[in-house]
Short mmCIF file of N, CA and C in Angstrom, two decimals:
data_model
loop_
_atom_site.label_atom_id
_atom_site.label_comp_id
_atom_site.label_asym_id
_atom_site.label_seq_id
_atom_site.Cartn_x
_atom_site.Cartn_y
_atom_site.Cartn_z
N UNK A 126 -51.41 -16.59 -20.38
CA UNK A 126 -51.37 -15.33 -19.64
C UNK A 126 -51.34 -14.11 -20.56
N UNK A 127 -51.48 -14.56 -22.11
CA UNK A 127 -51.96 -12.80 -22.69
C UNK A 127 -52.79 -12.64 -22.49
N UNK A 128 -52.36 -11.23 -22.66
CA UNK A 128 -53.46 -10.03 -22.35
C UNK A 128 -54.69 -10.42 -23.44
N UNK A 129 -54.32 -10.91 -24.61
CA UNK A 129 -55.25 -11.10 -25.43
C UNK A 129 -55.72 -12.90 -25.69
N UNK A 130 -55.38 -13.60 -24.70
CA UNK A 130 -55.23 -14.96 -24.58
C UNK A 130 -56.55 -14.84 -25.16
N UNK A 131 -58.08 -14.62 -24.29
CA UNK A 131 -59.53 -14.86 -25.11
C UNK A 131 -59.68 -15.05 -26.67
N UNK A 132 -59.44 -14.17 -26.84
CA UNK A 132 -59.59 -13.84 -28.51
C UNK A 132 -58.41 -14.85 -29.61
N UNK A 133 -57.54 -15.03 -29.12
CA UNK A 133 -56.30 -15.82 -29.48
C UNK A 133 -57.27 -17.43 -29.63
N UNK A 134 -57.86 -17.96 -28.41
CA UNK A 134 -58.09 -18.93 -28.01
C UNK A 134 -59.31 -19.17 -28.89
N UNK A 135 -60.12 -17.84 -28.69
CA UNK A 135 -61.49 -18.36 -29.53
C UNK A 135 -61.43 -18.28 -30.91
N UNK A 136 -59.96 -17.61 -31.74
CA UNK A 136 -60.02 -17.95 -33.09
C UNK A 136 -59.59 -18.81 -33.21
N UNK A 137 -58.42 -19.69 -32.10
CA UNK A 137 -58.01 -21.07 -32.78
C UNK A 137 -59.04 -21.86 -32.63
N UNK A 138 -60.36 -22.06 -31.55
CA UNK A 138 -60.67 -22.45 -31.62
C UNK A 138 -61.92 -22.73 -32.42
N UNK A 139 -62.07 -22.37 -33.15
CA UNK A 139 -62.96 -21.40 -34.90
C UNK A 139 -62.20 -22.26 -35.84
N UNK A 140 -60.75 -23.20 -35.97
CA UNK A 140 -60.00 -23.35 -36.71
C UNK A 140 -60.01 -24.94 -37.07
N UNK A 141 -60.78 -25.52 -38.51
CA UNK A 141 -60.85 -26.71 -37.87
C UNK A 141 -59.76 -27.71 -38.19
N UNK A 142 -59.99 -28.60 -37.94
CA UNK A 142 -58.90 -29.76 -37.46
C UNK A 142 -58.80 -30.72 -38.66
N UNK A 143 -59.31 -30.30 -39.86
CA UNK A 143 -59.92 -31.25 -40.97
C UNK A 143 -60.81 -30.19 -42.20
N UNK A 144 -60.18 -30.25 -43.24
CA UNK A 144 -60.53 -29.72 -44.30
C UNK A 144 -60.62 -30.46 -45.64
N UNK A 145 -61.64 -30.28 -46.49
CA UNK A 145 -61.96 -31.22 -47.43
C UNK A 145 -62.13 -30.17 -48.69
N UNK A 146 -61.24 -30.28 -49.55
CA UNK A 146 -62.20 -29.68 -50.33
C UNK A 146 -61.76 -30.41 -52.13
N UNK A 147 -62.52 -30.24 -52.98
CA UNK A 147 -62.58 -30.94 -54.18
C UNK A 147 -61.92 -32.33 -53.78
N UNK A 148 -61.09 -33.08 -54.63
CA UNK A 148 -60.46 -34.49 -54.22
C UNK A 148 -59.24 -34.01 -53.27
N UNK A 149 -58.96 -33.10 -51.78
CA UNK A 149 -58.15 -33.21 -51.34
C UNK A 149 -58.36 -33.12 -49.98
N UNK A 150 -57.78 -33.73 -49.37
CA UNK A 150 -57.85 -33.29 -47.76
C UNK A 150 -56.91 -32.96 -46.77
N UNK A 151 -56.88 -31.79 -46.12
CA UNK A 151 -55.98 -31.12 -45.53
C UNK A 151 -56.61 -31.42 -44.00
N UNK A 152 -55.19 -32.09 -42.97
CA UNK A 152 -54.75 -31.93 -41.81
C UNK A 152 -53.41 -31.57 -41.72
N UNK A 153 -53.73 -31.70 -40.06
CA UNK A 153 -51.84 -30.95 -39.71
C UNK A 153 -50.79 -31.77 -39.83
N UNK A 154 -51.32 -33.22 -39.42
CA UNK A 154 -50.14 -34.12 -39.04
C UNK A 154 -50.74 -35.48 -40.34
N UNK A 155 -51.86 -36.03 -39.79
CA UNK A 155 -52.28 -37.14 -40.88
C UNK A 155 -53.48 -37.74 -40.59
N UNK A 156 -53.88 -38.71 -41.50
CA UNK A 156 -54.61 -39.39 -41.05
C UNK A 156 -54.61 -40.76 -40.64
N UNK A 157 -55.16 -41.43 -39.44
CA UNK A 157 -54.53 -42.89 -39.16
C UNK A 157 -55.09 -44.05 -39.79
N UNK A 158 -54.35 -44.54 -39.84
CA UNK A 158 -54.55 -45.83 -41.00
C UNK A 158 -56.00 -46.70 -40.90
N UNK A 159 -56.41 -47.00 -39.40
CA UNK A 159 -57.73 -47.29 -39.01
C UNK A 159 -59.16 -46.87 -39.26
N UNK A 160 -58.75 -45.32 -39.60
CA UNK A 160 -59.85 -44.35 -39.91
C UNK A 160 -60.37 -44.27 -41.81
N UNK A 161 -61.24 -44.11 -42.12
CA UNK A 161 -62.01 -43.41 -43.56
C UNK A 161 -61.51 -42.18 -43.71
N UNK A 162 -61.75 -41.66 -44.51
CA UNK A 162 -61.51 -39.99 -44.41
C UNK A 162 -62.97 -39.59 -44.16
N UNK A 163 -64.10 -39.89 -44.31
CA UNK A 163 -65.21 -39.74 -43.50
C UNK A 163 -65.38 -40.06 -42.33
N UNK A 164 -64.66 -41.07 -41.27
CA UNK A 164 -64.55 -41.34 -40.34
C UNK A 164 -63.47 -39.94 -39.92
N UNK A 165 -63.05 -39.70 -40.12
CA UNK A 165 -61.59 -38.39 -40.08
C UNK A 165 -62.62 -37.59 -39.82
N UNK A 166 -62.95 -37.10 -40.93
CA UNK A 166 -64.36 -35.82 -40.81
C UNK A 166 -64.95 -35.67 -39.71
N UNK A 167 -65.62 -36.71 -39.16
CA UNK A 167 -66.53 -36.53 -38.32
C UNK A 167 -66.13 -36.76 -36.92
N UNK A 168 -65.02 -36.92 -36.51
CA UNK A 168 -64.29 -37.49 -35.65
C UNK A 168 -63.44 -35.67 -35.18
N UNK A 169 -62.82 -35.59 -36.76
CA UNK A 169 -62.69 -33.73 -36.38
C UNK A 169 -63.63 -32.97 -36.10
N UNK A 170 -64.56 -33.29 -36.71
CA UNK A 170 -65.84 -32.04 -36.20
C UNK A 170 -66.70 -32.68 -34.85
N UNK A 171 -65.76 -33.77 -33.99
CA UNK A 171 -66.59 -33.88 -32.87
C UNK A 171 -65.73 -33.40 -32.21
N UNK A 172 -64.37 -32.91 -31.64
CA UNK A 172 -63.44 -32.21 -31.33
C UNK A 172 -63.75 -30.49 -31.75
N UNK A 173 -63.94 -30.33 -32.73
CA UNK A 173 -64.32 -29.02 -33.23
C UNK A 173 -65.52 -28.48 -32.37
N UNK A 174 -66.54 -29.45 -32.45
CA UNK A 174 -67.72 -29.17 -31.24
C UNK A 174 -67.56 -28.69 -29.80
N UNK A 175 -66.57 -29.57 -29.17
CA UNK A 175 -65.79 -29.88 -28.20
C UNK A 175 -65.91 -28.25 -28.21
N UNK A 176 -64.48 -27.66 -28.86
CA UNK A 176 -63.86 -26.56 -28.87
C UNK A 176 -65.12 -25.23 -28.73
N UNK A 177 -65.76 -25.60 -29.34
CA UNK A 177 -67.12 -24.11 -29.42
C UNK A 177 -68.03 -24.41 -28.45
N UNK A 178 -68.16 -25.65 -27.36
CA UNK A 178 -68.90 -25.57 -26.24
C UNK A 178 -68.45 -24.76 -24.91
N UNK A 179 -69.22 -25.25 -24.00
CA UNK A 179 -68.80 -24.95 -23.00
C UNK A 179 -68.07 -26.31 -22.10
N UNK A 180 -67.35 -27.31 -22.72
CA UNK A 180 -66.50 -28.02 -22.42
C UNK A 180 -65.09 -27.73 -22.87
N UNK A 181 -64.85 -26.63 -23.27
CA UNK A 181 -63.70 -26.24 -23.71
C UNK A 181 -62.52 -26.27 -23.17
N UNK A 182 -62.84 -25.79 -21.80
CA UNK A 182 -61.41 -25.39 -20.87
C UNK A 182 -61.68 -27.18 -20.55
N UNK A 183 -62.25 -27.80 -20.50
CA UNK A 183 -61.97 -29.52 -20.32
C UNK A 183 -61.09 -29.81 -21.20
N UNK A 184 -61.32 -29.75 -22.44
CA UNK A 184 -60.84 -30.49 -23.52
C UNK A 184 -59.12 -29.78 -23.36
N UNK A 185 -58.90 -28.05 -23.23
CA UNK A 185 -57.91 -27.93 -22.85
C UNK A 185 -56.73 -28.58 -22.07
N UNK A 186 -57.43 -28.22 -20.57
CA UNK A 186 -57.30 -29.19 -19.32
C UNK A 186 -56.85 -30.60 -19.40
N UNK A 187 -57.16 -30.98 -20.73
CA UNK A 187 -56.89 -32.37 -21.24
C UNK A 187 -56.12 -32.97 -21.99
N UNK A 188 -55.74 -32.16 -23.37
CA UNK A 188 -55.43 -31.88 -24.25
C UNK A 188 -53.91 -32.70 -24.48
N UNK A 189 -53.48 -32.07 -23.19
CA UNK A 189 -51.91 -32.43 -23.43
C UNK A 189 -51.27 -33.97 -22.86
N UNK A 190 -50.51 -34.73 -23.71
CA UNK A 190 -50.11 -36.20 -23.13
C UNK A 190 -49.71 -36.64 -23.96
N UNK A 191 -50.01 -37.93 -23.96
CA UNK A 191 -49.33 -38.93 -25.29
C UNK A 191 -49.96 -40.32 -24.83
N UNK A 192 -50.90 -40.31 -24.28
CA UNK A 192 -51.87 -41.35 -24.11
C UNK A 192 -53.22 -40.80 -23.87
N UNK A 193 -54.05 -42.00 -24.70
CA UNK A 193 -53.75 -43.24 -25.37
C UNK A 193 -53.33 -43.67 -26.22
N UNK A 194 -52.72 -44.14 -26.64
CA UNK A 194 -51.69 -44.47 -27.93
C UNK A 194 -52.34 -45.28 -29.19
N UNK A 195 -53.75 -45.23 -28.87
CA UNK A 195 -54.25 -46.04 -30.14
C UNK A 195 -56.08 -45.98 -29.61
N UNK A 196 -56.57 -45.65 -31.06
CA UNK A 196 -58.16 -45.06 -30.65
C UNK A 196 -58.61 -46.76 -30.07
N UNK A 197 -59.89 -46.34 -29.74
CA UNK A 197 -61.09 -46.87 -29.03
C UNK A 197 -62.26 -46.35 -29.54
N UNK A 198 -63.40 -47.11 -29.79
CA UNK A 198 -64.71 -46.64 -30.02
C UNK A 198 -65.33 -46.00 -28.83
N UNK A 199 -64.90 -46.97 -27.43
CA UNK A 199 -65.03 -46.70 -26.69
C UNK A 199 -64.22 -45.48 -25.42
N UNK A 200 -63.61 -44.84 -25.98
CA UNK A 200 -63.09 -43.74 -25.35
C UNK A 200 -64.04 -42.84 -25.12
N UNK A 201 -64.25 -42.26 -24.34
CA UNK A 201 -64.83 -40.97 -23.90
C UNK A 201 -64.24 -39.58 -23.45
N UNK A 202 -65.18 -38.06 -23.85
CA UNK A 202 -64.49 -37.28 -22.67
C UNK A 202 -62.68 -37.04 -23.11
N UNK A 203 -62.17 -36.33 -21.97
CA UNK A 203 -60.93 -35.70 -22.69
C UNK A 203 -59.58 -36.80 -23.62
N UNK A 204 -59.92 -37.99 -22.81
CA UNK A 204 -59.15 -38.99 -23.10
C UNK A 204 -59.06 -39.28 -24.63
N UNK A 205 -60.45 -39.51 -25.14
CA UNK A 205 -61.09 -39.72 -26.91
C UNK A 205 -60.68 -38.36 -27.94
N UNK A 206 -61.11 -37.21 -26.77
CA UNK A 206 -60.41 -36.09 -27.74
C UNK A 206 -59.23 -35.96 -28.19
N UNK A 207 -58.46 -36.18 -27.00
CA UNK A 207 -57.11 -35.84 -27.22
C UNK A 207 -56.28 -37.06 -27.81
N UNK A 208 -56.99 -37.89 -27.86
CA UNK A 208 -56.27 -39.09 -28.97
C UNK A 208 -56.70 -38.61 -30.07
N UNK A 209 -58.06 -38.35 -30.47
CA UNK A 209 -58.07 -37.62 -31.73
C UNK A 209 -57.40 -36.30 -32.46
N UNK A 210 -57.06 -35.56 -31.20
CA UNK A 210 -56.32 -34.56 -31.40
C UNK A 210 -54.97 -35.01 -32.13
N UNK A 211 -54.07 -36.04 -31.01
CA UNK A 211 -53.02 -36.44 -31.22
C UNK A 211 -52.83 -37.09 -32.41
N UNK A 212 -53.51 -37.67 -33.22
CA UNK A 212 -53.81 -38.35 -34.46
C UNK A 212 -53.77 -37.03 -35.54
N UNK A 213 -54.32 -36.31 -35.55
CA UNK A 213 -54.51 -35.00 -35.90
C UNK A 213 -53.77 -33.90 -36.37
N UNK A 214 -52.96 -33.61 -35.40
CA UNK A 214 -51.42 -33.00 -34.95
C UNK A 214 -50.55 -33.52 -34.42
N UNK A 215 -50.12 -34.76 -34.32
CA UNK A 215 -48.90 -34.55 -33.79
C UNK A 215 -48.54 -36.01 -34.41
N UNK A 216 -49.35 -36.93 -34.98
CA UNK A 216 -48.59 -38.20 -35.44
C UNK A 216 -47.31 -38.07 -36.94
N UNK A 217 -46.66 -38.96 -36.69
CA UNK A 217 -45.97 -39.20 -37.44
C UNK A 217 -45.45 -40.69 -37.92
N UNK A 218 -45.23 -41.48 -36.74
CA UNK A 218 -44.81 -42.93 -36.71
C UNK A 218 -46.60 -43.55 -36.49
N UNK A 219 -46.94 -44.93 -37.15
CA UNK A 219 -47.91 -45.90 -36.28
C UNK A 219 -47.42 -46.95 -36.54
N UNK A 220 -48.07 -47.74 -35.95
CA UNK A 220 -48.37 -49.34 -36.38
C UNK A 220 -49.02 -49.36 -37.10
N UNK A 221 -49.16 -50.93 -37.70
CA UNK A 221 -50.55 -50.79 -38.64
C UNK A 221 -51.89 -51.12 -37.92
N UNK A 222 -52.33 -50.91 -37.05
CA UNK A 222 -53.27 -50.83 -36.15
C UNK A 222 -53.64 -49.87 -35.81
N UNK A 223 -52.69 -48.77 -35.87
CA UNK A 223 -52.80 -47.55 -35.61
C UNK A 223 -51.95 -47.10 -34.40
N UNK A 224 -51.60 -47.29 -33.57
CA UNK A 224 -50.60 -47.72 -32.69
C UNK A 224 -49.44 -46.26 -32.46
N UNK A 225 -50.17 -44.99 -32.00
CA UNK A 225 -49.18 -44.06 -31.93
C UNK A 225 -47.44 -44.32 -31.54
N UNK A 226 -46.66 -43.54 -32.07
CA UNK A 226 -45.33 -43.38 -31.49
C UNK A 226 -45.29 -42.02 -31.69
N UNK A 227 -45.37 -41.26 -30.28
CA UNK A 227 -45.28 -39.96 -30.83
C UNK A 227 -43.73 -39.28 -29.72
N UNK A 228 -43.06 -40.29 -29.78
CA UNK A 228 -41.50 -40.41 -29.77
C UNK A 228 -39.98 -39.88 -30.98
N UNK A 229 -40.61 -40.31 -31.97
CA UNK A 229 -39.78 -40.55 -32.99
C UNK A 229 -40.24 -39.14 -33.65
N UNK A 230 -39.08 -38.14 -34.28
CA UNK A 230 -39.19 -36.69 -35.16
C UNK A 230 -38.42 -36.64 -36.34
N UNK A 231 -37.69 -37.80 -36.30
CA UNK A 231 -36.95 -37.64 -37.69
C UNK A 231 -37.29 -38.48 -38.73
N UNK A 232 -36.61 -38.68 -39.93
CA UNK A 232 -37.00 -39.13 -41.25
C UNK A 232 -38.24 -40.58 -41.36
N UNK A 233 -38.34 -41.09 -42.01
CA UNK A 233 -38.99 -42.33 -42.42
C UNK A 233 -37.91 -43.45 -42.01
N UNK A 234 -36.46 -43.21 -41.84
CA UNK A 234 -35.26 -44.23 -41.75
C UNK A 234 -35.41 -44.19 -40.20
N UNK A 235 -35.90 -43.59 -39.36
CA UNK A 235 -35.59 -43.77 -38.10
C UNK A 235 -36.91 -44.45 -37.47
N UNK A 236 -37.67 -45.16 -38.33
CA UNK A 236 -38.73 -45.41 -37.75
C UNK A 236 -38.89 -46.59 -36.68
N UNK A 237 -39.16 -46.77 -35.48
CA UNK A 237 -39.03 -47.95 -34.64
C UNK A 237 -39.49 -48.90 -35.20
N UNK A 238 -38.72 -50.24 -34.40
CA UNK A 238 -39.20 -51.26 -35.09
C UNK A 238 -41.33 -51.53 -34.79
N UNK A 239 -41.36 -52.13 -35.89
CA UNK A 239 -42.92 -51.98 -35.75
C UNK A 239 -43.67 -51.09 -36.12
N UNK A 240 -42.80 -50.13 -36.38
CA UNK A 240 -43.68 -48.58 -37.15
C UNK A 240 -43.19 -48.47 -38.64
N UNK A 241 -44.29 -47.61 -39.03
CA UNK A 241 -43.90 -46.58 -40.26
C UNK A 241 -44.62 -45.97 -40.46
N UNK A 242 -43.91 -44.77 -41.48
CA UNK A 242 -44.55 -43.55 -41.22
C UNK A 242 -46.39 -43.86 -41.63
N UNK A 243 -47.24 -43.34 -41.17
CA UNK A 243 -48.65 -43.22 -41.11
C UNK A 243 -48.99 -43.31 -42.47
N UNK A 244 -48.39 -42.73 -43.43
CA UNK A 244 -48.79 -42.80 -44.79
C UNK A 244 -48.70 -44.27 -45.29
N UNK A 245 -47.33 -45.17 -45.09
CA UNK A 245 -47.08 -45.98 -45.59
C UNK A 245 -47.73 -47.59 -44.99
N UNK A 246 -48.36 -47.06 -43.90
CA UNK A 246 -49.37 -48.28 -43.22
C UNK A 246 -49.81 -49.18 -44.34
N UNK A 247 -49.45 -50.59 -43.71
CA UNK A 247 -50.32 -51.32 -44.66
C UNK A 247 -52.03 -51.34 -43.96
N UNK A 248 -52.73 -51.73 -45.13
CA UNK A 248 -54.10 -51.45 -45.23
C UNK A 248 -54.77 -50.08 -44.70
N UNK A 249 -53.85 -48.80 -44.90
CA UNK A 249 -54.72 -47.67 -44.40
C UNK A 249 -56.23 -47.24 -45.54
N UNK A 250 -56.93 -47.18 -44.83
CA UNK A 250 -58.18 -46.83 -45.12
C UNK A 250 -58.46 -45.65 -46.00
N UNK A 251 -57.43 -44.62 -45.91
CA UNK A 251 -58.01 -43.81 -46.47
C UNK A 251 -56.43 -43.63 -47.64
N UNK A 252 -56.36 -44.91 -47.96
CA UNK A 252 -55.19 -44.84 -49.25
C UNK A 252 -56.13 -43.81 -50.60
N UNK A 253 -55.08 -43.36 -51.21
CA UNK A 253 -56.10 -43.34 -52.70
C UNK A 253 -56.89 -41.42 -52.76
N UNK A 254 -56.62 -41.14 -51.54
CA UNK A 254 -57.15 -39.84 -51.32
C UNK A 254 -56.16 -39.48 -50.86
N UNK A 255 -55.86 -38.17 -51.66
CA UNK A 255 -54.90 -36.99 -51.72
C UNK A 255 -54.77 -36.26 -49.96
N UNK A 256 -54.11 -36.62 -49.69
CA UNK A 256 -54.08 -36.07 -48.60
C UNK A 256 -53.02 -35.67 -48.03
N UNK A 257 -52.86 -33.99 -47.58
CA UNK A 257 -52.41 -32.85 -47.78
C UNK A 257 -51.63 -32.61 -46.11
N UNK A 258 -50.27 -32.64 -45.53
CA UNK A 258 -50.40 -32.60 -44.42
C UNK A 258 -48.96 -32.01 -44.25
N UNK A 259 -48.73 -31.40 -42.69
CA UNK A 259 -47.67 -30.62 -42.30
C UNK A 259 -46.15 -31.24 -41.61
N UNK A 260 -45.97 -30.80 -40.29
CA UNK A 260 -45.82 -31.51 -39.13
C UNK A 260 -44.49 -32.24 -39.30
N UNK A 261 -44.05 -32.76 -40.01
CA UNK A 261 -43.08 -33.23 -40.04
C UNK A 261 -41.53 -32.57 -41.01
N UNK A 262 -40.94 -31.57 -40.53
CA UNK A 262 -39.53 -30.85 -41.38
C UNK A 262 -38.98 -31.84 -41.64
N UNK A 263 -38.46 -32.43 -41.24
CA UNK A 263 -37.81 -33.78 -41.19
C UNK A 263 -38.15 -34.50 -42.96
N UNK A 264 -38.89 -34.63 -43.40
CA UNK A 264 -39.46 -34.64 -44.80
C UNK A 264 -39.18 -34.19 -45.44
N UNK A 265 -38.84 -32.63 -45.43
CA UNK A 265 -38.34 -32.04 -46.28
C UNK A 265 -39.48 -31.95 -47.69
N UNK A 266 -40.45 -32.09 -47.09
CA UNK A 266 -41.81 -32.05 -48.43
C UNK A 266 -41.84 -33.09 -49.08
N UNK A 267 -41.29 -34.65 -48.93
CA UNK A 267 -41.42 -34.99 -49.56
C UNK A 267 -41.77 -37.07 -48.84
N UNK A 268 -42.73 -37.50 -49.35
CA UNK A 268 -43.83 -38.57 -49.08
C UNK A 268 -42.97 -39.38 -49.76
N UNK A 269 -42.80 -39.36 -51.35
CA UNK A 269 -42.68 -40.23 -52.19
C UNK A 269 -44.02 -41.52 -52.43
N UNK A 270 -44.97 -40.47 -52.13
CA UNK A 270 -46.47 -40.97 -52.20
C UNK A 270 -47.17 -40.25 -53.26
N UNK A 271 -48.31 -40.19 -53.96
CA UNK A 271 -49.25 -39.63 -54.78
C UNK A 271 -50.50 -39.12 -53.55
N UNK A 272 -50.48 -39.79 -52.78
CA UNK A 272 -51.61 -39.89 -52.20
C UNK A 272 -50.84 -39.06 -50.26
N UNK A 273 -50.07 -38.58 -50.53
CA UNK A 273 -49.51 -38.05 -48.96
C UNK A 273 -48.89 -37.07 -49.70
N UNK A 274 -49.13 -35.75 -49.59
CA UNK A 274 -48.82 -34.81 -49.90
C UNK A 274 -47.94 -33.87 -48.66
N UNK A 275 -46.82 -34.07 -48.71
CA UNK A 275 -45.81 -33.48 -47.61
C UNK A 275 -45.78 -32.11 -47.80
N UNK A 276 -46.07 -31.01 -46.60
CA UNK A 276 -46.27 -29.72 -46.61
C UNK A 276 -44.73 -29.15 -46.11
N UNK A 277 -44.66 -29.78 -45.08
CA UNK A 277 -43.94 -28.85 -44.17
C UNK A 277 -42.26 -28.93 -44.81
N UNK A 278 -41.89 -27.94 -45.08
CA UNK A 278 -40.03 -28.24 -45.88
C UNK A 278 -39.48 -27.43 -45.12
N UNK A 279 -39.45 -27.40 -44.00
CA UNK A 279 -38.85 -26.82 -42.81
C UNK A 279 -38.18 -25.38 -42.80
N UNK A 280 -39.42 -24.66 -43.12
CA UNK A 280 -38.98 -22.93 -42.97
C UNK A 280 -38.59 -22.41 -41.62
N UNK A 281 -38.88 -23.14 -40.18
CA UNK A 281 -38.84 -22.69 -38.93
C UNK A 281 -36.69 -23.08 -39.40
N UNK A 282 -36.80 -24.08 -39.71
CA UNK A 282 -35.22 -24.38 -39.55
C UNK A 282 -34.21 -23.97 -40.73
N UNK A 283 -34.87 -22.79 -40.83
CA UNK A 283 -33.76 -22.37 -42.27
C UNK A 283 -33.89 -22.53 -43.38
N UNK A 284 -35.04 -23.63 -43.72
CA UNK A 284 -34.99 -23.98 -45.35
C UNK A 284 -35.97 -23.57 -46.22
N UNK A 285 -37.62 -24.05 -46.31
CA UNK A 285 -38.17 -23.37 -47.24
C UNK A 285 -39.44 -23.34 -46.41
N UNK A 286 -40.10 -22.44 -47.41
CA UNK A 286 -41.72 -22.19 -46.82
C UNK A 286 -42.77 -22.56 -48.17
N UNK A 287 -43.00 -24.11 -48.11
CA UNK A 287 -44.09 -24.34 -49.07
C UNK A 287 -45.72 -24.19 -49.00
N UNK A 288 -46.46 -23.79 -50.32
CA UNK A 288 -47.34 -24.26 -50.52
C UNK A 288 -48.04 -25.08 -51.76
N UNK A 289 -48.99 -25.12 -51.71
CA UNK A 289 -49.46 -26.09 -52.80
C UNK A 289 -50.67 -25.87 -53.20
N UNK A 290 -50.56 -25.45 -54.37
CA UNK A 290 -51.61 -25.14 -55.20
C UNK A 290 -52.92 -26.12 -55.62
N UNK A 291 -54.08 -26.08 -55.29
CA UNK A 291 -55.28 -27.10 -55.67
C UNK A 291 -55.12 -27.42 -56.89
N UNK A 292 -55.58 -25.77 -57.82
CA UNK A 292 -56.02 -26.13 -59.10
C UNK A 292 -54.94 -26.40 -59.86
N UNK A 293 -53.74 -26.58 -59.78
CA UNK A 293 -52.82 -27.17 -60.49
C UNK A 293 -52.05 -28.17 -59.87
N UNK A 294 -52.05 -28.65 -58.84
CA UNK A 294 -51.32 -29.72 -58.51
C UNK A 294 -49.81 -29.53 -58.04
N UNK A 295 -49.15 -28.01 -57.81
CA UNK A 295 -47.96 -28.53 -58.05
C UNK A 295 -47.73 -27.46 -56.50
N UNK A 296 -46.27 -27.90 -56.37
CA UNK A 296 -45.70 -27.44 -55.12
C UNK A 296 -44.62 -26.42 -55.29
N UNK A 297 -45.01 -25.46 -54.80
CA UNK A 297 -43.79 -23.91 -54.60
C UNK A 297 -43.59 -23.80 -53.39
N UNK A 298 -42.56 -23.29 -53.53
CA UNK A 298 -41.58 -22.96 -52.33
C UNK A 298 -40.49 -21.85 -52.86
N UNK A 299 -40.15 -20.89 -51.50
CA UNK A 299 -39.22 -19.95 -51.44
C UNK A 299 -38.46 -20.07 -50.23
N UNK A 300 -37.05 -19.94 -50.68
CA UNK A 300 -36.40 -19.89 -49.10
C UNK A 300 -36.60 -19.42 -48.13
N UNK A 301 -36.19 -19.44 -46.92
CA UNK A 301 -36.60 -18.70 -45.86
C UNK A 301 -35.41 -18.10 -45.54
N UNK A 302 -35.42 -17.16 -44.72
CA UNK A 302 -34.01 -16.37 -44.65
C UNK A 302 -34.12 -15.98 -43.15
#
């Protein structure tokens, strides 16, 4: 209901869901263990499409849930998006199948039985690539991975506001106040 909702809507939706650049790759939440990071790619930029058509207010309309809890080739339509979405932004726990839990918000120790965190999947696909992600304060920035690069060190809750530098590799942060 803002006044400026249009413009709000059409720059997020300008915003993509998947960024690549030199050996690193930046999402919000992660990538699922089932997927390539070329499978990731193209999977974001079919959602991204989504967003700049005129299926938009669908994909909206759709957007929000917590099922299906684990992709399909065969998904279609808002159902496929918004699992991809949810994979995207909002995972944190899987199976190793891929197997959302998008239940669980705290550490790596609280993980249900049958889960762990998305990074630590056995056989994820896209091990080995730097990959750069938010979404979880609870982390406190930190993977204890080479290859899962923890963003978020929880500035909304008092503590810090990181980023991370490409061409050097390393991670700054300033308190938040």
């Amino acid at each position: 209901d803002a006044y400026d909702a249009a413009e709000l809507l059409g720059w997020v939706a300008q915003q993509p869901l998947f960024y690549r650049e030199a050996d690193y790759v930046l999402v919000h939440a992660g990538v699922p263990p089932q997927w390539t990071i070329d499978e990731t790619e193209r999977l974001a930029a079919e959602v991204a499409a989504v967003l700049a058509s005129s299926q938009r207010e669908t994909y909206l309309r759709g957007m929000y849930g917590d099922e299906p809890v684990i992709w399909s080739d065969a998904l279609q339509g808002p159902k496929r998006w918004r699992v991809i979405t949810n994979y995207l932004t909002r995972m944190r726990f899987c199976a190793a199948d891929g197997t959302l839990d998008l239940t669980h918000k705290e550490g790596p120790e609280t993980a249900p039985a049958g889960f762990t965190p998305w990074y630590d999947a056995p056989n994820r696909r896209s091990a080995g690539t730097r990959i750069i992600f938010g979404h979880w304060a609870s982390l406190l920035g930190r993977s204890n991975r080479q290859d899962a690069i923890a963003l978020d060190t929880g500035c909304v809750w008092g503590n810090k506001l990181s980023l991370f530098a490409l061409d050097t590799g390393e991670q700054i942060s300033c308190q938040c106040s």
